[in-house]
């Protein structure tokens, strides 16, 4: 599954949010095509060319972890998740093995991202000249984003309710974009209306 034995690429699925805008059941446990939302992100990562899939949980951690029973993933709990997305990013990066050459960071509330999308991002990564690989659609940056190890320290310094996106402008000299003809790399699910719109679309495969 990995790029090669000398250049280990991990997938980091951020699934620790509190889901305050969805109301009722945590959004990552809502069913999409009969499957909890979080499992879509995990399935996409597991089907891609990643050496390891690590999931960071926080809000509704026990229930989300229960939804992932049987999946070959590593799980780390972020007890500081209420302090923002950056804390989950820090937890995940700290848990990665030291031989990780790069990490693909996925948001668990983007269930239309597929393994093939992740593999296109990985294919753009050159270990000899490591760059940040960012998917785009219609000129807009999306997710997941591949970050090489040389930028892990910068990611660890991000604070608040934000992820690596805040670093991209400053690091644009180390950035490669990959254009997609699908808005899957932009589409996240935050509200009941988002979920209803997604549910009206045809079922997709990984």
PDB file of C-alpha atoms in Angstrom:
ATOM      1  CA  UNK A   1       0.000   0.000   0.000  1.00  0.00           C
ATOM      2  CA  UNK A   2       2.890   2.419   0.655  1.00  0.00           C
ATOM      3  CA  UNK A   3       4.760   4.414  -1.970  1.00  0.00           C
ATOM      4  CA  UNK A   4       7.802   2.262  -1.374  1.00  0.00           C
ATOM      5  CA  UNK A   5       9.552   0.856   1.657  1.00  0.00           C
ATOM      6  CA  UNK A   6      11.951   3.800   1.861  1.00  0.00           C
ATOM      7  CA  UNK A   7       9.348   6.559   1.639  1.00  0.00           C
ATOM      8  CA  UNK A   8       6.560   5.804   4.057  1.00  0.00           C
ATOM      9  CA  UNK A   9       3.373   7.826   3.598  1.00  0.00           C
ATOM     10  CA  UNK A  10       0.707   7.779   6.288  1.00  0.00           C
ATOM     11  CA  UNK A  11      -2.894   8.933   6.255  1.00  0.00           C
ATOM     12  CA  UNK A  12      -4.141  11.022   9.164  1.00  0.00           C
ATOM     13  CA  UNK A  13      -7.940  11.216   9.495  1.00  0.00           C
ATOM     14  CA  UNK A  14      -9.078  14.087  11.725  1.00  0.00           C
ATOM     15  CA  UNK A  15     -12.313  12.957  13.400  1.00  0.00           C
ATOM     16  CA  UNK A  16     -12.296  14.799  16.725  1.00  0.00           C
ATOM     17  CA  UNK A  17     -14.706  17.702  16.199  1.00  0.00           C
ATOM     18  CA  UNK A  18     -17.697  18.366  18.427  1.00  0.00           C
ATOM     19  CA  UNK A  19     -20.248  18.515  15.551  1.00  0.00           C
ATOM     20  CA  UNK A  20     -22.002  21.534  17.052  1.00  0.00           C
ATOM     21  CA  UNK A  21     -23.718  22.632  13.813  1.00  0.00           C
ATOM     22  CA  UNK A  22     -25.373  19.321  12.976  1.00  0.00           C
ATOM     23  CA  UNK A  23     -27.661  19.007  15.984  1.00  0.00           C
ATOM     24  CA  UNK A  24     -28.616  15.698  17.586  1.00  0.00           C
ATOM     25  CA  UNK A  25     -26.414  12.759  16.694  1.00  0.00           C
ATOM     26  CA  UNK A  26     -22.753  13.496  16.001  1.00  0.00           C
ATOM     27  CA  UNK A  27     -22.317  14.110  12.270  1.00  0.00           C
ATOM     28  CA  UNK A  28     -19.582  11.502  11.849  1.00  0.00           C
ATOM     29  CA  UNK A  29     -22.057   8.860  13.016  1.00  0.00           C
ATOM     30  CA  UNK A  30     -24.774   9.895  10.562  1.00  0.00           C
ATOM     31  CA  UNK A  31     -25.390   7.254   7.924  1.00  0.00           C
ATOM     32  CA  UNK A  32     -24.435   7.832   4.304  1.00  0.00           C
ATOM     33  CA  UNK A  33     -25.328   4.924   2.023  1.00  0.00           C
ATOM     34  CA  UNK A  34     -25.990   2.971   5.219  1.00  0.00           C
ATOM     35  CA  UNK A  35     -22.493   3.586   6.600  1.00  0.00           C
ATOM     36  CA  UNK A  36     -21.390   6.047   9.322  1.00  0.00           C
ATOM     37  CA  UNK A  37     -19.783   9.106   7.733  1.00  0.00           C
ATOM     38  CA  UNK A  38     -16.447   8.520   9.451  1.00  0.00           C
ATOM     39  CA  UNK A  39     -16.100   5.112   7.819  1.00  0.00           C
ATOM     40  CA  UNK A  40     -16.212   6.687   4.355  1.00  0.00           C
ATOM     41  CA  UNK A  41     -13.099   8.743   5.069  1.00  0.00           C
ATOM     42  CA  UNK A  42     -11.378   5.760   6.652  1.00  0.00           C
ATOM     43  CA  UNK A  43     -12.281   3.462   3.745  1.00  0.00           C
ATOM     44  CA  UNK A  44     -10.868   5.972   1.274  1.00  0.00           C
ATOM     45  CA  UNK A  45      -7.607   6.133   3.209  1.00  0.00           C
ATOM     46  CA  UNK A  46      -7.363   2.356   3.608  1.00  0.00           C
ATOM     47  CA  UNK A  47      -7.893   1.840  -0.112  1.00  0.00           C
ATOM     48  CA  UNK A  48      -5.128   4.266  -1.041  1.00  0.00           C
ATOM     49  CA  UNK A  49      -1.361   3.834  -1.176  1.00  0.00           C
ATOM     50  CA  UNK A  50      -0.777   4.591   2.482  1.00  0.00           C
ATOM     51  CA  UNK A  51       1.414   2.621   4.849  1.00  0.00           C
ATOM     52  CA  UNK A  52      -0.722   3.456   7.883  1.00  0.00           C
ATOM     53  CA  UNK A  53      -4.083   5.023   8.630  1.00  0.00           C
ATOM     54  CA  UNK A  54      -4.304   6.900  11.922  1.00  0.00           C
ATOM     55  CA  UNK A  55      -7.589   8.359  13.173  1.00  0.00           C
ATOM     56  CA  UNK A  56      -7.745  11.160  15.741  1.00  0.00           C
ATOM     57  CA  UNK A  57     -10.930  11.101  17.834  1.00  0.00           C
ATOM     58  CA  UNK A  58     -12.233  13.517  20.453  1.00  0.00           C
ATOM     59  CA  UNK A  59     -15.904  14.510  20.461  1.00  0.00           C
ATOM     60  CA  UNK A  60     -18.087  11.370  20.842  1.00  0.00           C
ATOM     61  CA  UNK A  61     -14.812   9.428  20.854  1.00  0.00           C
ATOM     62  CA  UNK A  62     -16.191   6.158  22.224  1.00  0.00           C
ATOM     63  CA  UNK A  63     -19.025   6.012  19.691  1.00  0.00           C
ATOM     64  CA  UNK A  64     -16.807   6.936  16.752  1.00  0.00           C
ATOM     65  CA  UNK A  65     -14.195   4.384  17.786  1.00  0.00           C
ATOM     66  CA  UNK A  66     -16.960   1.781  18.100  1.00  0.00           C
ATOM     67  CA  UNK A  67     -18.023   2.597  14.532  1.00  0.00           C
ATOM     68  CA  UNK A  68     -14.484   1.774  13.397  1.00  0.00           C
ATOM     69  CA  UNK A  69     -14.169  -1.583  15.145  1.00  0.00           C
ATOM     70  CA  UNK A  70     -12.655  -4.103  12.743  1.00  0.00           C
ATOM     71  CA  UNK A  71     -10.933  -1.486  10.592  1.00  0.00           C
ATOM     72  CA  UNK A  72      -7.113  -1.807  10.447  1.00  0.00           C
ATOM     73  CA  UNK A  73      -6.451   1.687  11.766  1.00  0.00           C
ATOM     74  CA  UNK A  74      -4.526   3.217  14.644  1.00  0.00           C
ATOM     75  CA  UNK A  75      -6.537   5.487  16.927  1.00  0.00           C
ATOM     76  CA  UNK A  76      -5.360   8.337  19.143  1.00  0.00           C
ATOM     77  CA  UNK A  77      -7.710  10.325  21.368  1.00  0.00           C
ATOM     78  CA  UNK A  78      -7.368  14.082  21.551  1.00  0.00           C
ATOM     79  CA  UNK A  79      -8.464  15.126  25.026  1.00  0.00           C
ATOM     80  CA  UNK A  80      -7.973  18.793  24.072  1.00  0.00           C
ATOM     81  CA  UNK A  81     -10.272  18.701  21.016  1.00  0.00           C
ATOM     82  CA  UNK A  82     -12.474  21.492  22.400  1.00  0.00           C
ATOM     83  CA  UNK A  83      -9.522  23.851  21.881  1.00  0.00           C
ATOM     84  CA  UNK A  84      -9.711  23.510  18.122  1.00  0.00           C
ATOM     85  CA  UNK A  85      -8.631  21.581  15.055  1.00  0.00           C
ATOM     86  CA  UNK A  86      -4.958  22.358  15.577  1.00  0.00           C
ATOM     87  CA  UNK A  87      -4.906  20.192  18.712  1.00  0.00           C
ATOM     88  CA  UNK A  88      -6.027  17.163  16.699  1.00  0.00           C
ATOM     89  CA  UNK A  89      -3.361  17.907  14.129  1.00  0.00           C
ATOM     90  CA  UNK A  90      -0.724  17.993  16.861  1.00  0.00           C
ATOM     91  CA  UNK A  91      -1.957  14.702  18.376  1.00  0.00           C
ATOM     92  CA  UNK A  92      -1.886  12.944  15.038  1.00  0.00           C
ATOM     93  CA  UNK A  93       1.531  14.175  13.999  1.00  0.00           C
ATOM     94  CA  UNK A  94       3.014  13.238  17.360  1.00  0.00           C
ATOM     95  CA  UNK A  95       1.666   9.698  16.997  1.00  0.00           C
ATOM     96  CA  UNK A  96       3.228   9.090  13.572  1.00  0.00           C
ATOM     97  CA  UNK A  97       6.274   6.804  13.413  1.00  0.00           C
ATOM     98  CA  UNK A  98       9.615   8.608  12.947  1.00  0.00           C
ATOM     99  CA  UNK A  99      10.156   7.006   9.536  1.00  0.00           C
ATOM    100  CA  UNK A 100       7.066   8.714   8.071  1.00  0.00           C
ATOM    101  CA  UNK A 101       8.201  10.647   4.989  1.00  0.00           C
ATOM    102  CA  UNK A 102       4.876  12.419   4.449  1.00  0.00           C
ATOM    103  CA  UNK A 103       1.303  12.446   5.707  1.00  0.00           C
ATOM    104  CA  UNK A 104      -1.973  12.860   3.856  1.00  0.00           C
ATOM    105  CA  UNK A 105      -4.314  14.787   6.144  1.00  0.00           C
ATOM    106  CA  UNK A 106      -7.993  13.992   5.622  1.00  0.00           C
ATOM    107  CA  UNK A 107     -11.039  15.600   7.213  1.00  0.00           C
ATOM    108  CA  UNK A 108     -13.520  12.946   8.334  1.00  0.00           C
ATOM    109  CA  UNK A 109     -16.499  15.071   7.288  1.00  0.00           C
ATOM    110  CA  UNK A 110     -15.609  14.930   3.566  1.00  0.00           C
ATOM    111  CA  UNK A 111     -17.214  11.590   2.633  1.00  0.00           C
ATOM    112  CA  UNK A 112     -16.999  12.055  -1.144  1.00  0.00           C
ATOM    113  CA  UNK A 113     -13.202  11.856  -1.159  1.00  0.00           C
ATOM    114  CA  UNK A 114     -12.203   8.498  -2.613  1.00  0.00           C
ATOM    115  CA  UNK A 115      -9.081   6.343  -2.655  1.00  0.00           C
ATOM    116  CA  UNK A 116      -8.376   7.354  -6.244  1.00  0.00           C
ATOM    117  CA  UNK A 117      -8.288  11.019  -5.231  1.00  0.00           C
ATOM    118  CA  UNK A 118      -5.770  10.280  -2.493  1.00  0.00           C
ATOM    119  CA  UNK A 119      -3.645   8.214  -4.859  1.00  0.00           C
ATOM    120  CA  UNK A 120      -3.505  11.085  -7.374  1.00  0.00           C
ATOM    121  CA  UNK A 121      -2.188  13.332  -4.629  1.00  0.00           C
ATOM    122  CA  UNK A 122       0.378  10.742  -3.551  1.00  0.00           C
ATOM    123  CA  UNK A 123       1.464  10.237  -7.170  1.00  0.00           C
ATOM    124  CA  UNK A 124       2.410  13.924  -7.343  1.00  0.00           C
ATOM    125  CA  UNK A 125       4.793  13.567  -4.395  1.00  0.00           C
ATOM    126  CA  UNK A 126       8.504  13.333  -5.231  1.00  0.00           C
ATOM    127  CA  UNK A 127      10.529  12.238  -2.177  1.00  0.00           C
ATOM    128  CA  UNK A 128      13.698  13.671  -3.749  1.00  0.00           C
ATOM    129  CA  UNK A 129      12.094  17.124  -3.839  1.00  0.00           C
ATOM    130  CA  UNK A 130       9.375  16.997  -1.171  1.00  0.00           C
ATOM    131  CA  UNK A 131       6.565  19.497  -1.648  1.00  0.00           C
ATOM    132  CA  UNK A 132       3.131  20.072  -0.187  1.00  0.00           C
ATOM    133  CA  UNK A 133       0.542  18.550  -2.538  1.00  0.00           C
ATOM    134  CA  UNK A 134      -2.823  20.337  -2.593  1.00  0.00           C
ATOM    135  CA  UNK A 135      -5.919  19.305  -4.580  1.00  0.00           C
ATOM    136  CA  UNK A 136      -7.886  22.055  -6.310  1.00  0.00           C
ATOM    137  CA  UNK A 137     -11.224  22.360  -8.039  1.00  0.00           C
ATOM    138  CA  UNK A 138     -12.278  25.453  -9.941  1.00  0.00           C
ATOM    139  CA  UNK A 139      -9.206  27.266  -8.662  1.00  0.00           C
ATOM    140  CA  UNK A 140     -10.066  26.614  -5.009  1.00  0.00           C
ATOM    141  CA  UNK A 141      -7.817  24.663  -2.671  1.00  0.00           C
ATOM    142  CA  UNK A 142      -9.322  21.603  -1.050  1.00  0.00           C
ATOM    143  CA  UNK A 143      -8.522  18.466   0.933  1.00  0.00           C
ATOM    144  CA  UNK A 144      -6.868  16.094   1.554  1.00  0.00           C
ATOM    145  CA  UNK A 145      -3.430  17.704   1.575  1.00  0.00           C
ATOM    146  CA  UNK A 146      -0.124  15.844   1.589  1.00  0.00           C
ATOM    147  CA  UNK A 147       2.527  17.313   3.875  1.00  0.00           C
ATOM    148  CA  UNK A 148       6.169  16.162   3.744  1.00  0.00           C
ATOM    149  CA  UNK A 149       8.059  15.651   6.991  1.00  0.00           C
ATOM    150  CA  UNK A 150      10.101  18.818   6.481  1.00  0.00           C
ATOM    151  CA  UNK A 151       6.954  20.820   7.308  1.00  0.00           C
ATOM    152  CA  UNK A 152       5.783  18.797  10.324  1.00  0.00           C
ATOM    153  CA  UNK A 153       7.401  21.270  12.753  1.00  0.00           C
ATOM    154  CA  UNK A 154       5.497  24.165  11.185  1.00  0.00           C
ATOM    155  CA  UNK A 155       2.241  22.218  11.468  1.00  0.00           C
ATOM    156  CA  UNK A 156       2.962  21.588  15.145  1.00  0.00           C
ATOM    157  CA  UNK A 157       3.126  25.350  15.701  1.00  0.00           C
ATOM    158  CA  UNK A 158      -0.358  26.024  14.308  1.00  0.00           C
ATOM    159  CA  UNK A 159      -2.787  27.037  17.057  1.00  0.00           C
ATOM    160  CA  UNK A 160      -6.530  27.478  17.447  1.00  0.00           C
ATOM    161  CA  UNK A 161      -9.397  26.066  15.430  1.00  0.00           C
ATOM    162  CA  UNK A 162      -7.467  25.752  12.197  1.00  0.00           C
ATOM    163  CA  UNK A 163      -5.261  23.276  10.380  1.00  0.00           C
ATOM    164  CA  UNK A 164      -2.422  23.522   7.911  1.00  0.00           C
ATOM    165  CA  UNK A 165      -4.400  25.686   5.482  1.00  0.00           C
ATOM    166  CA  UNK A 166      -3.140  28.818   7.254  1.00  0.00           C
ATOM    167  CA  UNK A 167       0.435  27.921   6.255  1.00  0.00           C
ATOM    168  CA  UNK A 168      -0.135  27.421   2.540  1.00  0.00           C
ATOM    169  CA  UNK A 169       0.308  31.023   1.435  1.00  0.00           C
ATOM    170  CA  UNK A 170       3.541  31.389   3.383  1.00  0.00           C
ATOM    171  CA  UNK A 171       4.819  28.104   1.961  1.00  0.00           C
ATOM    172  CA  UNK A 172       3.549  28.564  -1.600  1.00  0.00           C
ATOM    173  CA  UNK A 173       7.097  28.125  -2.931  1.00  0.00           C
ATOM    174  CA  UNK A 174       6.937  24.518  -1.653  1.00  0.00           C
ATOM    175  CA  UNK A 175       3.448  23.835  -2.972  1.00  0.00           C
ATOM    176  CA  UNK A 176       2.239  21.748  -5.916  1.00  0.00           C
ATOM    177  CA  UNK A 177      -1.440  21.762  -6.901  1.00  0.00           C
ATOM    178  CA  UNK A 178      -3.342  18.896  -8.502  1.00  0.00           C
ATOM    179  CA  UNK A 179      -6.513  19.900 -10.338  1.00  0.00           C
ATOM    180  CA  UNK A 180      -9.597  17.685  -9.958  1.00  0.00           C
ATOM    181  CA  UNK A 181     -12.731  17.749 -12.089  1.00  0.00           C
ATOM    182  CA  UNK A 182     -14.846  16.850  -9.050  1.00  0.00           C
ATOM    183  CA  UNK A 183     -15.860  19.056  -6.135  1.00  0.00           C
ATOM    184  CA  UNK A 184     -15.397  16.100  -3.766  1.00  0.00           C
ATOM    185  CA  UNK A 185     -12.160  17.736  -2.603  1.00  0.00           C
ATOM    186  CA  UNK A 186     -14.148  20.805  -1.495  1.00  0.00           C
ATOM    187  CA  UNK A 187     -17.340  19.250  -0.103  1.00  0.00           C
ATOM    188  CA  UNK A 188     -17.596  18.877   3.668  1.00  0.00           C
ATOM    189  CA  UNK A 189     -20.678  18.124   5.744  1.00  0.00           C
ATOM    190  CA  UNK A 190     -21.449  20.531   8.597  1.00  0.00           C
ATOM    191  CA  UNK A 191     -25.237  20.949   8.689  1.00  0.00           C
ATOM    192  CA  UNK A 192     -28.411  18.893   8.162  1.00  0.00           C
ATOM    193  CA  UNK A 193     -28.861  20.657   4.808  1.00  0.00           C
ATOM    194  CA  UNK A 194     -25.374  19.573   3.712  1.00  0.00           C
ATOM    195  CA  UNK A 195     -26.232  15.995   4.637  1.00  0.00           C
ATOM    196  CA  UNK A 196     -29.575  16.108   2.833  1.00  0.00           C
ATOM    197  CA  UNK A 197     -27.928  17.387  -0.339  1.00  0.00           C
ATOM    198  CA  UNK A 198     -25.305  14.678  -0.209  1.00  0.00           C
ATOM    199  CA  UNK A 199     -27.920  11.989   0.392  1.00  0.00           C
ATOM    200  CA  UNK A 200     -29.777  13.078  -2.734  1.00  0.00           C
ATOM    201  CA  UNK A 201     -26.787  12.254  -4.902  1.00  0.00           C
ATOM    202  CA  UNK A 202     -26.147   8.836  -6.332  1.00  0.00           C
ATOM    203  CA  UNK A 203     -24.100   6.350  -4.362  1.00  0.00           C
ATOM    204  CA  UNK A 204     -20.391   6.420  -5.192  1.00  0.00           C
ATOM    205  CA  UNK A 205     -17.758   3.737  -4.917  1.00  0.00           C
ATOM    206  CA  UNK A 206     -14.292   3.902  -3.471  1.00  0.00           C
TER     207      UNK A 206
END
